[in-house]
């Protein structure tokens, strides 16, 4: 007896929740996550050249990887480019990985080297929707963990760079194409993950020849800010707001954005990327050394939970320290030679 696919309403002969085509789409989008996250870092650093109908090198002025959120619901000023999209994707990956792990009765092998290798491979290769490689699991049988391994038709290249937790989760989920189609909530899994990946892809694939300059600060007749998004060509000196038609000097907008960026509270990896984007690169080991020596003051704690991301003054289990970008920039100015030399030798995020 056939059933209808929960996404496309095609008939599913094996009576699973998703049809094979939607299952393949879901796996393909999961395998695209490592590459998209790598591309996002390129876009944040201003090195992306994805423009249409135009060639040439990137501008000497590094575009700031931030967005003004002051006029958004519960906005807190500014955030890194793609921060909302990556947070939504991370929430979806963590949530559905827990659901699938409970469905399978396994522990997610987050420390498996094979999983890290696959995630690193997926950054630079177009992986097919086949089950990816060796992933070691520990199933519970009679209350005892039983070691099992999955193999694929691919060989894995040598791991050359550390991978993020979200990359590992995406590849682990993709290694269970049949089991994903079995989930009762497979339709919700598909919509959450495919939708989050699509939003992140739109952020990464934006026109690279347009610099984002924040929101229009012009006051309208009702004394509210226009707040339309402003973008300009790399060499433009002025930009006109598409909503209120007010002209703004690009340099003035960039100075305002740089000042706003100084007030951002970021985790150490985010802080290092933000500093590099505004023209003051700091080596990874230098940033962590400053934090360990308490020369870089911890401002708060960031907690990622089931309800999302929040910042608090109280330390809780799983909390990550956050630092003010301006504090790091001031330290870099006081140690320009040491910081720049270290950054040139150690620029691995």
CSV table of C-alpha atoms in Angstrom, one decimal, residues 28 82 85 89 114 120 129 172 246 283 346:
chain,number,residue,atom,x,y,z
A,28,UNK,CA,22.0,17.0,-0.4
A,82,UNK,CA,24.4,35.7,8.5
A,85,UNK,CA,20.6,32.3,9.5
A,89,UNK,CA,20.4,26.3,11.0
A,114,UNK,CA,35.9,10.0,10.3
A,120,UNK,CA,36.1,18.8,5.9
A,129,UNK,CA,23.5,12.0,-1.8
A,172,UNK,CA,26.0,12.7,10.6
A,246,UNK,CA,17.7,60.5,0.9
A,283,UNK,CA,45.9,35.7,15.6
A,346,UNK,CA,48.4,31.7,12.5
